[in-house]
Amino acid sequence: MTIYKYKDTGLLRKLCSIHAPSGEESAMKDFLLAYISENQHRWKTRPEIIEGEDLHDCIMLRFGSPRTAVFAHMDSIGFTVRYHDQLVAIGGPDTDGPHLLVGEDPLGPVECCLRTTPEGHLFYDFPRAIETGTSLVYKCNFRVTKDYITSCYLDNRLGVYNALKLAETLEDGLIIFSTYEEHGGGSVPFLAKIMVEKYNVRQALISDITWITDGVVPGKGVVISLRDRNIPRKTYLQKILSAAVGSGLPHQLEVEGAGSSDGRELQQSPYAIDWCFIGAAEQNVHSPDEKVHRADIDSMIDMYKYLMKHL
Amino acid sequence: MTIYKYKDTGLLRKLCSIHAPSGEESAMKDFLLAYISENQHRWKTRPEIIEGEDLHDCIMLRFGSPRTAVFAHMDSIGFTVRYHDQLVAIGGPDTDGPHLLVGEDPLGPVECCLRTTPEGHLFYDFPRAIETGTSLVYKCNFRVTKDYITSCYLDNRLGVYNALKLAETLEDGLIIFSTYEEHGGGSVPFLAKIMVEKYNVRQALISDITWITDGVVPGKGVVISLRDRNIPRKTYLQKILSAAVGSGLPHQLEVEGAGSSDGRELQQSPYAIDWCFIGAAEQNVHSPDEKVHRADIDSMIDMYKYLMKHL
Amino acid sequence: MTIYKYKDTGLLRKLCSIHAPSGEESAMKDFLLAYISENQHRWKTRPEIIEGEDLHDCIMLRFGSPRTAVFAHMDSIGFTVRYHDQLVAIGGPDTDGPHLLVGEDPLGPVECCLRTTPEGHLFYDFPRAIETGTSLVYKCNFRVTKDYITSCYLDNRLGVYNALKLAETLEDGLIIFSTYEEHGGGSVPFLAKIMVEKYNVRQALISDITWITDGVVPGKGVVISLRDRNIPRKTYLQKILSAAVGSGLPHQLEVEGAGSSDGRELQQSPYAIDWCFIGAAEQNVHSPDEKVHRADIDSMIDMYKYLMKHL
C-alpha cells in the first residue's frame, strides 16, 4: 500500500477554501503572510519577504542567491454579481451544473445556486438580491481518499501548497505568489521587472495545475509541459528534461495547443526569461470537483525540490 | 425644469467633429494644445504640459502634486480606404446603415456613403476612387435637445471634454490624453511608464463612455464600472465607491463581461497601477448617433472633480 | 529579358532549409553569426554584434549611428509532436495536403507525411513513434525559375536575406534578428528596450513577407503595408511614402484588416516607436510552396537600402 509523503492535507484544505477570485487576492496574501511568519523558523533558509503597495497583493520570497523563480498564482476563477439575478464569469469556470456558490455582501453571507441557461447565460438563485459587484466562488467541499484529493481550486491552491512545501528546504531561489492569472493577467509584468532588475533571475518554473488528457494519466507523476498556447525555448526545456531524468522521479510530458499560464506573460515581458510549466494534472478542470492523484502531488513537490537545486 | 450645469456644447461639438481616427490623432493634439494655451490662464492651477516626439501624439498635463491620473483617449473609430472601393474598419464601427463618411485625399475633400454587404464586407460609394490609405470617419451631425446630446464620437470626445472641464479647477492630478484606444492600444504603455517613473502616480481613472444596458439607464448619473473584460482590484473599487457615496452625487454601477478601455493596458503594464472606468453611458454605441443624457454629463464632471480631490 | 540584381539564391536556399521553428531559433542564430563573421570584412561598415544570453537566440547588429532599425524574424511555422501520432501547430501552417515534414529525434532523422482529418486534427504518418516534443518543419524544396522563387519559409528567410543584403552597404542603422514572431511573439519587447534605451532608435521597418491579394500583384514591386491588424502612425507612413516616391523604385501599397508582425509588439511596447511593414508579397502563404517574384525581391532590397539612407 502506498504511503504518501506530503500528508498535511489540512493546509491544502485551508488554502482551497479561501475566497480570492481574480482581483480579490488580499485574503490569500493575508493568509500567506501569517503562515510564513509562523512557519519560517522551521525552514532551512529564512527568506527575505518582498511585499507592499508596489506589489499590490503579490508576495515574493527570496531565499539565498536565487537562480530560478517559482511562480504560483493565488487567484481563482469565480463569478461577479451583476444586477437583477445575473452573473458574469471570472476566468473560465465550469458552469455545467447547479454548483453551490458562496460569498458575502453587506447584508451578510451568501450561499446560492448557479443556474445556466441553454444559451449560456448565468444566474443565481437566492431569496434576496445580492449586491452588485459581489464576487462568488464555488463552495469548498474538500475530499481526501486513499489516492485522490478532490476540491474546488486545486488549480492553483495546490501550486501554492507546492511552493510552501518547497520553501521548507529551499536554499537558493525566488518564490513568487502572483495575482490575476485566471483573468487576463497583469501582475507578472511588474513581478518580472523586480525578478530581473533587482535579483537578476532569468529562469522560471510555473507551479500550476494542468489537465488529464489522453496522454497524461493520474498517478504517473508530475507533468512537464513542453508547450501550451505558448512555446518555451527549447534549450531551457532540454536543461529541465535532462535534470528531470537525472532526478529519477516519475514525470510525464505534455504537448498542448491551448491553455496558458503565468509563463505567457514572462514570455512577453521586456526581459529574456526562460520559463516552463511543471505541475500535477487534474480531472474536472475549473469545476468544484477538481481531482488530483496524491502520487502526483508528491512527485510535483519532489521534482521542484530537485530542480531548484539543479537548474 | 432641469438646468444643466455644463452648457458650453460648442466645445463638445467642435471636439466631435475633429478628424482623428486611431493612428491620426495629430489633429486632436493640435486642437488641445491650442485650447490649453488659450484657456489655462483661467484655470485654478497652471499645468506643466508634457508632449513631444517621445510621446508621439499624446499629451500629459501635470497639476500640482498628482496622486491620481485621468486617462481620456483622443482617437475615434473609422475606416481605412483599401483599393477598388473597399473599406477596412478602424476599431469596431457600426456598419449597419448607409452612414455618411468624410475624409480628404490629395484630390480634395471626400463625402461618401458606407455600403455593407450581407457578408459584412465594407465599401464606399463615391464617383471617383479615393486614395489608398485615406481614413474616413462619420460625418458629424451634432444635435442638442433639452435633455440629450447626440453625435458621432461622444465616445470619447466627451471623455476629453470631461478632462478639460476638470482641468479648470484641478489642483493636484495628471490628465493624460492617449491614442490608439479604439484599435489595439499602444500609447498607454509609454504613458504609464512616465506616469509612474517620473510622477510616481499609481492610481488612475478612465474618462471614457460606456453603454446603456438593462441595468444602466439614461439620466441616473455617471457609471462606475466595477469590471468589464478586465477586473480592477477590489481594494481600489471600494475606495472609489466609498468616496462616490460620500460625494452625494448620482451614480450607477455596471458589471460587464466584455468591453475594454485604457484600463486594460494599465493592468498589464509592468507597474502596480490601480484603475477604474468611470463615465457616462450612451445609446447607439459606435454609430453616428451616439446619445448621452445631459444629466449624466453633469454627473460625470462633478464626480471627477470630487474624486480627484478625495482619492 | 529581365536580369535580376540579387542572384545569390544559394544563400536564400540555405536559409530556407534551416530547421528553426518558433522556440528553436538557435540554428538560425549559429548560421547567422558564422555568416556575419565570414562576410563582414566585405561590408562597407563593420557592425557591432550584440548577442548572448540576455538576448536569448536574437542578434542585433549596429552599423554607425543608427536612426532606424530593421526587424527580420528568424523563426518559422511548423509542428510539435504530441503523443500517439498527434501533431500540434506552431504558428499557422497550411495543413491542406499531405505535406512532407522533417525533423530529428534521439532515434535519428525523421521524414514523414502530414495527415489532416476533416475536423482539422493533425497527425503524422511514420513507421515508428516520434519522440514527444520533437518539432517538425516542411521539407525544403527550393525552386528557382526565370521569374520566381518557390520554397517553404520564404516567410521570413527572405526577410532575413534582405537584411543580409542590406548589411553589405549599410552605414547607419540597426539590423535586428528576432524570434517567436510566428507564435505569440516575446522577443521584440526586450529587443525594443535595448533599441531605445541603449541606441535611442525609435523608427523601425519590418522586413517580412506579405500576401498577394486582389490589390497586390507579383512583379510590381515591394509592398508598403499601410496597415494590417495594427495601424502605424500616419505621420511615419507619410514620411516613408514620400521617400518611396522619391526613390523612383517600384512599390505597391497594401491595406489589410488582418495579419500581424513584429510591428504589433513595437506598437505595444512602453516606448513611442514608429514602425512600418515593408516586404515582398508571396502566393501560397505558410505552405511548402511560398512563391515570390524575383523582381519584388530586387525591389525590396533596393527600397531598404534607399530608406535606411533617407529616413
XYZ file of C-alpha atoms in Angstrom, chain A residues 193 197 202 213-216 226-235 253-258 266-275, chain C residues 22-24 26 53-57 79-84 86 88-90 132-135 180 183-187 189-190 193 265:
66
model
C 10.640 43.515 -13.590
C 16.178 44.095 -12.311
C 16.035 34.814 -15.659
C -5.585 14.138 -21.270
C -5.262 11.084 -23.470
C -1.507 11.274 -22.937
C -1.393 12.213 -19.255
C 6.667 21.124 -23.335
C 4.243 23.725 -24.664
C 0.692 25.011 -24.413
C -0.601 28.066 -26.294
C 2.928 29.363 -25.785
C 6.179 27.595 -26.531
C 9.117 27.715 -24.105
C 12.629 27.939 -25.503
C 13.965 24.513 -26.495
C 17.330 24.994 -24.813
C 5.332 15.032 -20.719
C 2.538 17.130 -22.179
C 2.213 18.927 -25.522
C -0.841 21.133 -25.916
C -2.022 23.719 -28.427
C -4.230 25.566 -25.933
C 7.077 36.075 -18.782
C 7.471 35.244 -22.474
C 6.062 38.641 -23.455
C 7.957 40.654 -20.867
C 10.774 43.007 -21.887
C 13.341 40.557 -20.479
C 14.808 37.375 -21.911
C 13.301 34.987 -19.373
C 13.099 31.214 -19.742
C 10.029 29.513 -18.300
C 9.474 29.269 -33.019
C 11.315 28.307 -29.833
C 14.195 26.638 -31.680
C 19.368 28.626 -32.225
C 22.048 35.001 -23.055
C 20.437 38.382 -22.350
C 19.077 38.240 -25.896
C 18.343 34.503 -25.979
C 18.651 33.495 -29.649
C 4.516 21.353 -35.871
C 5.204 19.847 -32.448
C 4.906 16.088 -31.985
C 2.404 15.290 -29.212
C 1.911 11.637 -28.272
C 0.311 8.790 -30.174
C -0.727 13.624 -32.999
C 0.099 20.483 -32.724
C 0.682 23.506 -34.958
C 3.451 26.056 -34.368
C 7.134 13.754 -27.771
C 8.148 17.385 -28.132
C 10.088 16.909 -31.376
C 9.460 19.735 -33.819
C 8.929 33.805 -31.909
C 3.892 32.075 -32.451
C 2.871 34.710 -29.944
C 5.958 36.878 -30.000
C 8.057 37.597 -26.978
C 11.481 38.721 -28.136
C 9.806 43.539 -26.075
C 13.387 43.081 -24.881
C 14.121 48.006 -24.799
C 4.897 44.364 -30.328
